[in-house]
Amino acid sequence: RCIKPNTEKSPNLFDHKLVLDQLRYSGMLETIRIRRAGYPVRIEFKAFNFRFRALLGAAKAPKSEKDTTNAIMLTLGDAAKDEYQLGHTRIFMREAAERLLEEGRGQALRGLVVKIQSRVRTWLAVRQYKKVREAVLRLQAFARMRAAQRDYRRRLVAITKIQAFFRMIKPRKAFIVVRDERRRLRAIEREAARAAGLRTVGDVAALPIPTDLRSLCTPLPDPCYDLATAIQRVPEEVWHRVNYRRPTVPAEAAGHEFSKFVSGFFQQGSTWSFTKGALEKTLLSPRSPALEKEALQLFNVLLQFMGDPSVFDQKEVMFGNYWIQRALAEEGLRDELYCQLANQTWLNPNDVNAERGWLLMAMCLGCFPPSENLLYYLLCYVTQHGYEQYKALCQHKLLRSAGRQPRAWPPTYLEWEATRTGAPMALEVQCADMTTVTVPVDSSATAQELGNLTARLRGIAAPAGWTVCGLLRDEVVELESEAAVLDFVAQYEMPEPIKLSVRKASAKQLPGVSTPMGDMPAGPMSPAPPPPPPPPGGAAAAAASPPKETARRALDSQASLSDQIDMMFEESLGSTEDLSSTADRVKGREGAPPPPPPPPPPPPPPPIPPPPPALPLQKQPRRTRFAPTRLPLC
């Protein structure tokens, strides 16, 4: 039956009282009340079990549908005990029981959903783990494979090297025999060519040379002393007692081939190739026309030095010293002269001619360094193309002179002889206690280096601030700490025209401060009686005077600083002053206790091996050692 919402039959108008009366009069409300008092919910067993089976959980369901339905209702407990009845095919329930069933079903479904989600997530995680594990195993297998391959290759290379080494021994012995024989024959041929004057490459004797050099050589000045007695051999153990510091090759020097310098700095039209005749223009751009003219004349001097058989012995030294002195006097000529030497030693067809060029190269490197633009290029050149023993010698001299001030004087006879023979040099130094020490030196050694090395050889552990002085024509010359020691000897050996040129270029007198012998205190600093006749200057460590107990006793390196200072001033002060306070006044304090004595000197360290730099220093061959031993020393 229809329920009328209003009597007017109008839309959207609902009369509550009219609708309620219609439900009451039709018996609907009574029917609802009766139905609520009974079991309004009626569901078949099969549908009920399908919907609410989740309430049983993991328990096993009975075989019959009715027993299954009863088991499900028993899960509700006493709250639904009187709220349902079981029929033959269906269950009768009140709404309260149905509501409890729905709530229980929802909770059971939520638990099952969570369990399903956990199982699915577990499965996904296990699957991801298996993938990662498989990938890790593959990576480990690949890494182990690469490590095994690398170890195998390393072992293979090592085994190959060992096999090659052992297989090399026999043919290398045969090769060394053949090589040494060839070297011996080549040396004989070179000596024969040198003795016969076969060093000429082109007609160089007629080339014009500077007038002042020609005047120096006509006639040649006699040596200032007998070279046979002034330069003598030094025992081999001298070099084993000194831990001489070797220069290191800078890492940035690698890759500076001289050809790059040629392409970047040679002026247009100049080529890097051996030349038999005079140059038409300089290799580098000159600073002035006068320097260009002088550089071209010096190239003629170089050609005659290398290729003229008449330039030997004393004349050879004169040509070389003049060539070097002009470079010392004019800074703008130095790089040009080094480039000329590189030009004449590169692919030189005559070994004797090339050897003389490398001789002059070594002498120049001991007197003045190249500019910063040329330094690394020249270092690479002498390292890659140096001639026999001149490779190591030129590299050592270049590294020692780099960054230093050029010398004031050309090289000495000692340097010429040592460079020709490839031998180190040494000087005899006489200390204040009349003890003579033979000290190794090189062309760049300064007075401070020589003094500190002498003090170290005398047993002082960490010497600092020591220097040397020399005796020259009854004058004691106190050398400056940074002055080259061999300049003191060279100034005595040079002829007067070169002396005048050096003094004019440097605008000063002899290096150091001269003190007349009459002003020096008598005692241990007085010169020892020299053997007749005395040659030119020498060097001596400016050490302290002997102690006051014995006038000639050696300086005790274990004495305290106060005692050493008193020793130095003993003879000057005599008995007029109290020597016990002299040390305190010198040190700038009164009554202060002296410092503890220094520790005993360590034993001389063994000689260090040459380092393995990017451009390795070549070890010099052991030859005859030379040192001036007849110089008047103070």
XYZ file of C-alpha atoms in Angstrom:
634
model
C 0.000 0.000 0.000
C 1.020 3.613 -0.628
C 1.657 6.073 2.123
C 0.446 9.567 1.218
C 2.834 12.313 2.409
C 0.122 15.040 2.297
C -3.472 15.512 1.374
C -2.870 18.167 -1.285
C -0.719 15.783 -3.389
C 1.930 18.479 -3.622
C 5.617 17.625 -4.113
C 8.235 18.272 -1.432
C 5.604 18.450 1.341
C 5.765 15.836 4.130
C 3.057 15.745 6.817
C 4.467 13.808 9.766
C 1.194 13.312 11.608
C -0.571 12.125 8.466
C 2.197 9.592 7.679
C 2.236 8.297 11.292
C -1.528 7.860 11.352
C -1.424 5.915 8.103
C 1.294 3.541 9.534
C -0.656 3.072 12.730
C -4.007 2.461 11.061
C -2.489 -0.004 8.573
C -0.990 -2.107 11.410
C 2.572 -1.563 10.299
C 3.840 -0.377 13.637
C 2.241 -3.332 15.386
C 3.792 -5.678 12.879
C 7.195 -4.127 13.485
C 6.796 -4.460 17.234
C 5.810 -8.104 16.957
C 8.684 -8.767 14.537
C 11.162 -7.135 16.869
C 9.933 -9.212 19.736
C 10.690 -12.358 17.664
C 13.695 -13.189 15.349
C 13.600 -10.885 12.409
C 16.925 -11.895 10.888
C 16.722 -15.177 9.003
C 19.727 -16.459 7.054
C 20.402 -19.880 5.551
C 23.248 -21.872 7.008
C 25.337 -21.845 3.845
C 25.150 -18.069 3.404
C 25.684 -17.520 7.139
C 28.751 -19.748 7.220
C 30.234 -18.083 4.116
C 29.849 -14.621 5.617
C 30.865 -15.233 9.209
C 33.407 -18.054 8.795
C 36.206 -15.639 9.716
C 34.981 -15.675 13.347
C 36.252 -19.215 13.787
C 39.812 -18.116 13.046
C 42.256 -20.965 12.565
C 39.927 -23.506 14.207
C 38.726 -26.338 12.033
C 35.059 -26.046 11.035
C 32.671 -28.969 11.678
C 31.532 -31.055 8.774
C 27.793 -30.132 8.852
C 26.612 -26.640 8.054
C 24.363 -26.450 11.111
C 27.200 -27.376 13.461
C 29.381 -24.789 11.754
C 26.708 -22.130 12.281
C 26.370 -23.121 15.935
C 30.155 -22.942 16.380
C 30.178 -19.453 14.907
C 27.411 -18.279 17.274
C 29.245 -19.748 20.248
C 32.142 -17.394 19.546
C 29.869 -14.527 20.630
C 29.671 -15.920 24.157
C 26.810 -15.305 26.638
C 25.920 -11.961 25.081
C 24.108 -13.705 22.198
C 22.955 -16.795 24.058
C 19.230 -15.954 23.868
C 19.416 -13.916 20.681
C 19.182 -16.685 18.070
C 17.539 -20.005 17.249
C 18.607 -22.666 14.788
C 16.116 -24.094 12.368
C 16.423 -26.954 9.896
C 17.905 -24.856 7.052
C 18.502 -21.422 8.507
C 19.256 -19.459 11.636
C 16.905 -16.984 13.310
C 18.511 -14.024 15.068
C 17.618 -10.832 16.697
C 19.235 -7.602 15.531
C 21.556 -7.480 18.556
C 23.072 -10.818 17.638
C 23.468 -9.704 14.055
C 25.173 -6.541 15.206
C 27.636 -8.523 17.339
C 28.335 -10.831 14.414
C 29.087 -7.907 12.098
C 31.434 -6.306 14.647
C 33.263 -9.574 15.177
C 33.476 -10.161 11.459
C 35.000 -6.723 10.902
C 37.667 -7.289 13.581
C 38.479 -10.722 12.172
C 38.745 -9.362 8.644
C 41.083 -6.581 9.813
C 43.372 -9.128 11.473
C 43.349 -11.277 8.354
C 44.091 -8.252 6.135
C 47.057 -7.303 8.341
C 48.347 -10.859 8.200
C 47.956 -10.965 4.438
C 49.756 -7.623 4.104
C 52.602 -8.825 6.327
C 52.925 -11.997 4.303
C 52.908 -10.052 1.023
C 55.464 -7.560 2.347
C 57.579 -10.429 3.615
C 57.470 -12.010 0.206
C 58.414 -8.755 -1.485
C 61.295 -8.191 0.978
C 62.546 -11.745 0.496
C 62.388 -11.350 -3.243
C 64.332 -8.017 -3.036
C 66.856 -9.614 -0.673
C 67.395 -12.471 -3.087
C 67.950 -10.009 -5.916
C 70.422 -7.949 -3.865
C 72.168 -11.086 -2.650
C 72.500 -12.343 -6.183
C 73.872 -8.947 -7.293
C 76.318 -8.872 -4.364
C 77.478 -12.362 -5.172
C 78.036 -11.343 -8.775
C 79.950 -8.229 -7.714
C 82.047 -10.240 -5.278
C 82.724 -12.822 -7.924
C 83.704 -10.086 -10.402
C 85.899 -8.330 -7.831
C 87.574 -11.585 -6.847
C 88.052 -12.364 -10.504
C 89.677 -8.986 -11.142
C 91.851 -9.342 -8.036
C 92.887 -12.809 -9.158
C 93.590 -11.507 -12.660
C 95.588 -8.588 -11.272
C 97.569 -10.896 -8.988
C 98.096 -13.264 -11.882
C 99.314 -10.488 -14.137
C 101.606 -9.192 -11.380
C 103.015 -12.639 -10.828
C 103.332 -13.112 -14.571
C 105.216 -9.832 -14.939
C 107.441 -10.693 -11.989
C 108.156 -14.154 -13.341
C 108.800 -12.674 -16.789
C 111.212 -10.144 -15.321
C 112.994 -12.812 -13.318
C 113.242 -15.025 -16.375
C 114.396 -12.109 -18.492
C 116.986 -11.187 -15.868
C 118.412 -14.691 -15.701
C 118.298 -15.038 -19.474
C 119.972 -11.617 -19.744
C 123.000 -12.473 -17.596
C 124.916 -14.454 -20.156
C 124.376 -12.163 -23.192
C 124.895 -9.107 -20.967
C 128.301 -10.363 -19.919
C 129.201 -10.784 -23.564
C 127.747 -7.356 -24.347
C 129.730 -5.703 -21.538
C 132.929 -7.219 -22.879
C 132.174 -5.909 -26.377
C 131.009 -2.532 -25.032
C 134.078 -2.032 -22.868
C 136.299 -2.997 -25.772
C 134.519 -0.509 -28.016
C 134.797 2.179 -25.368
C 138.470 1.435 -24.926
C 139.085 1.635 -28.665
C 136.979 4.789 -28.891
C 138.923 6.355 -26.005
C 142.193 5.431 -27.711
C 140.977 6.956 -30.968
C 139.797 10.062 -29.131
C 143.109 10.437 -27.311
C 144.964 9.921 -30.568
C 142.751 12.502 -32.247
C 143.283 14.890 -29.357
C 147.030 14.361 -29.449
C 147.090 14.832 -33.211
C 144.915 17.917 -32.995
C 142.098 16.321 -34.977
C 139.364 18.386 -33.441
C 138.957 20.878 -36.249
C 135.532 21.120 -37.857
C 135.911 23.795 -40.491
C 138.486 26.581 -40.784
C 138.197 28.365 -37.414
C 141.802 29.550 -36.926
C 141.272 32.558 -39.217
C 138.136 33.809 -37.465
C 138.508 37.272 -35.888
C 138.645 37.359 -32.083
C 138.481 40.356 -29.695
C 141.573 42.506 -29.538
C 141.944 42.308 -25.757
C 141.932 38.492 -25.907
C 144.594 38.539 -28.603
C 146.731 40.824 -26.444
C 146.308 38.448 -23.499
C 147.619 35.536 -25.545
C 150.635 37.299 -27.061
C 152.601 36.359 -25.119
C 150.835 34.016 -22.714
C 151.319 34.916 -19.028
C 153.105 32.317 -16.940
C 151.131 30.538 -14.209
C 151.428 32.168 -10.822
C 152.628 28.894 -9.274
C 153.668 25.396 -10.222
C 150.517 23.429 -10.961
C 152.296 20.088 -10.469
C 152.926 20.887 -6.771
C 149.907 23.092 -6.001
C 147.338 20.501 -7.125
C 147.767 17.104 -5.510
C 145.799 13.953 -4.885
C 143.507 13.594 -1.904
C 142.994 10.269 -0.043
C 139.784 8.447 -0.862
C 138.552 8.482 2.760
C 138.085 12.271 2.635
C 134.838 11.828 0.728
C 133.629 9.076 3.066
C 133.844 11.306 6.145
C 131.528 13.975 4.757
C 127.788 13.682 4.330
C 127.760 16.170 1.489
C 124.313 17.480 0.690
C 123.354 16.850 -2.913
C 121.034 19.175 -4.832
C 117.633 17.820 -5.803
C 116.039 18.021 -9.227
C 112.731 19.945 -9.148
C 109.756 17.905 -10.315
C 108.522 20.692 -12.593
C 111.677 20.449 -14.712
C 110.350 17.405 -16.562
C 109.039 18.066 -20.064
C 111.182 21.153 -20.768
C 112.901 19.908 -23.903
C 115.375 22.380 -25.358
C 113.575 22.281 -28.710
C 110.627 24.042 -27.035
C 112.948 26.828 -25.913
C 114.306 27.116 -29.458
C 110.821 27.477 -30.940
C 109.753 29.971 -28.282
C 112.813 32.179 -27.720
C 115.192 31.932 -30.699
C 114.800 34.925 -32.958
C 113.387 34.433 -36.405
C 115.913 33.005 -38.851
C 118.085 31.381 -36.153
C 118.234 27.596 -36.221
C 119.395 25.040 -33.661
C 122.087 23.201 -35.594
C 125.827 22.724 -35.437
C 127.697 25.538 -37.205
C 131.178 25.326 -38.699
C 131.602 29.032 -39.353
C 130.786 32.392 -37.819
C 127.211 33.396 -37.047
C 125.516 36.132 -39.042
C 123.261 37.073 -36.129
C 122.790 36.025 -32.541
C 120.519 33.143 -31.560
C 118.489 35.208 -29.067
C 117.228 38.722 -29.563
C 120.021 41.054 -28.346
C 119.422 43.806 -25.840
C 121.624 46.251 -27.723
C 123.746 46.378 -30.905
C 126.916 46.434 -28.790
C 125.960 43.201 -27.026
C 125.064 41.615 -30.363
C 128.477 42.467 -31.786
C 130.240 41.136 -28.686
C 128.162 37.918 -28.725
C 129.170 37.255 -32.341
C 132.850 37.798 -31.438
C 132.517 35.453 -28.458
C 131.051 32.803 -30.758
C 134.284 33.001 -32.782
C 136.183 32.537 -29.494
C 134.029 29.467 -28.810
C 134.782 28.007 -32.256
C 138.520 28.454 -31.739
C 138.329 27.043 -28.205
C 136.595 23.919 -29.502
C 138.259 23.459 -32.872
C 141.641 25.228 -33.034
C 144.473 22.763 -32.241
C 146.709 25.637 -31.156
C 144.376 26.456 -28.246
C 145.583 24.076 -25.536
C 147.079 24.090 -22.063
C 147.573 27.679 -20.808
C 146.019 29.247 -23.893
C 142.958 27.045 -23.489
C 142.480 28.303 -19.915
C 142.959 31.882 -21.101
C 140.314 31.526 -23.836
C 137.851 29.881 -21.456
C 138.375 32.377 -18.637
C 138.002 35.300 -21.038
C 134.777 33.818 -22.407
C 133.391 33.330 -18.885
C 134.599 36.717 -17.651
C 132.690 38.508 -20.405
C 129.522 36.636 -19.374
C 130.109 37.609 -15.734
C 130.584 41.237 -16.741
C 127.510 41.408 -19.042
C 124.359 39.716 -17.768
C 122.712 40.084 -21.171
C 125.274 37.737 -22.725
C 124.756 34.743 -20.408
C 121.726 33.084 -21.998
C 123.116 33.780 -25.467
C 126.396 32.054 -24.597
C 124.591 29.042 -23.132
C 122.538 28.792 -26.323
C 125.726 28.967 -28.376
C 127.183 26.079 -26.353
C 124.000 24.031 -26.821
C 124.100 24.833 -30.528
C 127.695 23.614 -30.926
C 127.349 20.473 -28.790
C 124.104 19.304 -30.469
C 124.808 16.630 -33.100
C 128.486 17.557 -33.230
C 130.186 15.151 -35.695
C 133.549 15.354 -33.891
C 133.697 13.791 -30.408
C 136.828 15.691 -29.401
C 135.301 18.971 -30.544
C 132.049 18.221 -28.662
C 133.943 17.227 -25.513
C 135.631 20.625 -25.392
C 132.244 22.300 -25.729
C 130.919 20.326 -22.761
C 134.075 21.228 -20.830
C 133.352 24.919 -21.316
C 129.656 24.313 -20.495
C 130.636 22.786 -17.140
C 132.986 25.680 -16.363
C 130.266 28.231 -17.143
C 127.682 26.455 -14.981
C 130.061 26.643 -12.043
C 130.379 30.440 -12.382
C 126.971 31.837 -13.322
C 123.453 30.399 -13.609
C 121.155 30.829 -16.606
C 118.034 32.948 -16.392
C 114.761 31.547 -15.081
C 113.449 31.233 -18.657
C 116.355 28.997 -19.668
C 116.994 27.094 -16.405
C 114.734 24.051 -16.827
C 115.363 23.788 -20.584
C 119.120 23.773 -20.055
C 118.738 21.252 -17.214
C 116.833 18.890 -19.507
C 119.390 19.424 -22.271
C 122.444 18.530 -20.174
C 120.570 15.571 -18.667
C 119.449 14.120 -21.999
C 122.444 14.971 -24.213
C 125.397 15.384 -21.809
C 128.686 13.897 -23.005
C 129.882 11.005 -20.795
C 131.006 12.292 -17.361
C 129.923 15.864 -18.207
C 126.250 14.855 -17.931
C 126.364 14.387 -14.155
C 128.873 17.200 -13.631
C 126.880 19.801 -15.584
C 123.633 18.773 -13.921
C 125.183 19.040 -10.457
C 126.735 22.440 -11.153
C 123.540 23.795 -12.689
C 121.435 22.718 -9.704
C 123.982 24.143 -7.270
C 124.269 27.506 -9.002
C 120.519 27.940 -9.623
C 119.157 30.760 -7.506
C 122.611 31.957 -6.390
C 124.488 35.093 -7.267
C 127.078 34.664 -10.047
C 130.698 34.500 -9.066
C 132.927 37.524 -9.343
C 135.916 35.782 -10.945
C 136.468 33.168 -13.665
C 137.357 29.597 -12.608
C 140.684 28.587 -11.118
C 143.293 26.132 -12.400
C 141.973 23.651 -9.838
C 138.497 23.805 -11.385
C 139.851 23.364 -14.890
C 141.906 20.320 -13.885
C 139.071 18.754 -11.867
C 136.542 19.302 -14.660
C 138.841 17.784 -17.299
C 139.371 14.640 -15.219
C 135.848 14.403 -13.777
C 137.176 14.456 -10.196
C 135.788 16.254 -7.109
C 137.717 19.093 -5.497
C 138.921 19.743 -1.968
C 140.710 22.518 -0.087
C 142.993 22.285 2.907
C 141.740 24.458 5.773
C 143.998 25.298 8.702
C 142.199 25.960 11.975
C 143.296 28.202 14.804
C 144.960 25.311 16.650
C 147.178 24.596 13.622
C 145.119 21.538 12.686
C 144.733 21.049 8.939
C 141.455 19.640 7.601
C 140.832 18.594 3.999
C 137.300 19.728 3.097
C 135.439 18.895 -0.145
C 134.249 21.905 -2.146
C 132.657 22.642 -5.482
C 132.531 25.706 -7.713
C 129.552 27.188 -5.847
C 130.821 26.594 -2.297
C 130.619 29.727 -0.139
C 132.750 30.760 2.813
C 129.926 29.947 5.205
C 129.432 26.458 3.752
C 133.163 25.767 3.934
C 133.389 27.057 7.507
C 130.394 25.058 8.742
C 131.646 21.886 7.024
C 135.084 22.366 8.560
C 133.538 22.812 12.006
C 131.480 19.653 11.506
C 134.599 17.706 10.581
C 136.239 18.998 13.759
C 133.458 17.410 15.824
C 130.887 20.192 16.300
C 127.452 18.589 16.022
C 125.387 21.445 14.583
C 127.685 24.247 13.412
C 126.182 27.555 12.325
C 127.609 30.958 11.534
C 131.157 29.798 10.773
C 133.156 31.302 7.935
C 136.726 31.312 6.637
C 139.464 33.839 6.076
C 142.527 33.693 3.856
C 146.070 34.963 3.622
C 146.962 36.998 0.544
C 150.280 38.867 0.292
C 150.703 39.322 4.068
C 147.036 40.330 4.429
C 144.319 38.354 6.182
C 141.197 38.606 4.028
C 137.964 37.946 5.901
C 135.609 36.501 3.321
C 131.944 37.349 3.333
C 129.677 34.457 4.251
C 128.042 34.293 0.790
C 131.262 34.872 -1.170
C 132.521 31.985 -3.303
C 135.613 30.471 -1.744
C 137.275 29.756 -5.073
C 136.936 33.426 -6.050
C 139.571 34.142 -3.393
C 141.980 31.780 -5.176
C 140.951 32.960 -8.647
C 141.712 36.600 -7.970
C 145.366 35.662 -7.425
C 145.620 33.529 -10.571
C 144.010 35.917 -13.085
C 146.247 38.110 -15.291
C 146.110 41.823 -14.707
C 143.819 42.714 -17.675
C 141.157 40.306 -16.425
C 141.552 41.676 -12.897
C 140.961 45.194 -14.164
C 137.909 44.044 -16.120
C 136.459 42.258 -13.086
C 137.044 45.237 -10.836
C 135.492 47.570 -13.365
C 132.450 45.333 -13.756
C 131.901 44.787 -10.048
C 132.907 48.332 -9.041
C 134.598 47.058 -5.915
C 137.931 45.704 -4.677
C 138.762 42.200 -3.548
C 135.914 40.434 -1.719
C 135.816 40.700 2.041
C 137.546 43.066 4.470
C 141.345 43.095 4.477
C 143.249 43.439 7.757
C 147.014 44.056 7.782
C 149.036 41.359 9.506
C 150.363 43.883 12.020
C 146.848 44.524 13.340
C 146.110 40.811 13.954
C 146.761 39.520 17.515
C 149.769 37.281 17.878
C 149.126 33.674 18.771
C 147.209 30.847 17.191
C 145.734 33.026 14.425
C 149.193 33.862 13.101
C 150.097 32.102 9.864
C 152.071 28.918 10.027
C 155.568 28.958 8.412
C 154.767 28.196 4.763
C 156.973 25.965 2.609
C 159.136 27.963 0.174
C 157.997 29.502 -2.101
C 154.360 30.132 -1.040
C 151.739 30.132 -3.846
C 148.544 32.254 -3.726
C 145.785 32.331 -1.155
C 144.164 29.604 0.876
C 141.321 29.259 3.302
C 140.998 28.654 7.023
C 138.067 28.182 9.351
C 137.442 31.196 11.571
C 137.375 29.045 14.694
C 138.050 30.068 18.263
C 141.547 30.440 19.788
C 143.092 27.676 21.981
C 142.173 27.523 25.678
C 144.161 29.448 28.280
C 145.856 26.399 29.853
C 147.978 25.618 26.733
C 148.650 28.130 23.974
C 148.826 25.497 21.219
C 146.220 23.031 22.502
C 143.343 22.182 20.175
C 139.938 23.767 20.751
C 137.857 21.471 22.959
C 134.449 20.942 21.369
C 133.082 19.678 24.705
C 133.866 22.953 26.567
C 131.066 25.229 27.641
C 130.114 28.342 25.730
C 131.653 30.606 28.393
C 134.987 28.788 28.231
C 135.032 28.979 24.454
C 134.356 32.744 24.505
C 137.113 33.235 27.109
C 139.479 31.253 24.873
C 138.735 33.602 21.969
C 139.584 36.757 23.963
C 142.379 35.419 26.171
C 145.389 36.739 24.283
C 143.699 40.048 23.374
C 142.730 40.783 26.998
C 145.718 39.166 28.709
C 145.767 39.649 32.467
C 144.307 43.178 32.459
C 140.730 41.946 32.688
C 138.918 39.232 34.533
C 138.243 36.562 31.949
C 135.551 34.952 34.082
C 133.118 37.763 33.264
C 134.030 38.139 29.591
C 131.585 35.485 28.468
C 128.773 37.055 30.473
C 129.367 40.487 28.935
C 129.570 39.039 25.425
C 126.303 37.169 25.971
C 124.667 40.361 27.255
C 124.089 39.455 30.926
C 125.957 39.551 34.204
C 126.342 36.571 36.458
C 124.154 34.245 34.415
C 125.171 30.600 34.622
C 126.641 29.136 31.460
C 124.507 26.773 29.415
C 125.103 23.025 29.732
C 127.825 21.579 27.539
C 126.731 20.420 24.105
C 126.255 16.691 23.525
C 129.173 14.750 22.091
C 129.390 14.859 18.307
C 127.779 11.941 16.500
C 129.940 9.608 14.432
C 130.406 10.636 10.799
C 127.396 9.421 8.799
C 127.951 7.155 5.811
C 127.802 8.748 2.363
C 124.263 9.073 1.113
C 123.341 7.521 -2.242
C 122.218 9.823 -5.036
C 118.425 10.401 -5.025
C 116.189 9.045 -7.845
C 114.521 12.258 -9.122
C 112.514 12.793 -12.310
C 115.753 13.821 -14.014
C 118.207 11.609 -12.082
C 121.589 12.866 -11.000
C 124.255 10.776 -12.678
C 126.873 9.360 -10.342
C 130.344 10.631 -11.220
C 132.968 7.978 -12.008
C 135.679 7.517 -9.437
C 138.855 9.060 -10.692
C 141.883 10.789 -9.284
C 140.980 13.267 -6.517
C 142.699 16.651 -6.554
C 143.093 19.355 -3.947
C 145.477 22.311 -3.580
C 147.790 21.436 -0.697
C 150.561 24.034 -1.009
C 148.512 27.196 -0.459
C 149.556 29.510 2.444
C 146.832 29.047 5.032
C 146.243 30.956 8.241
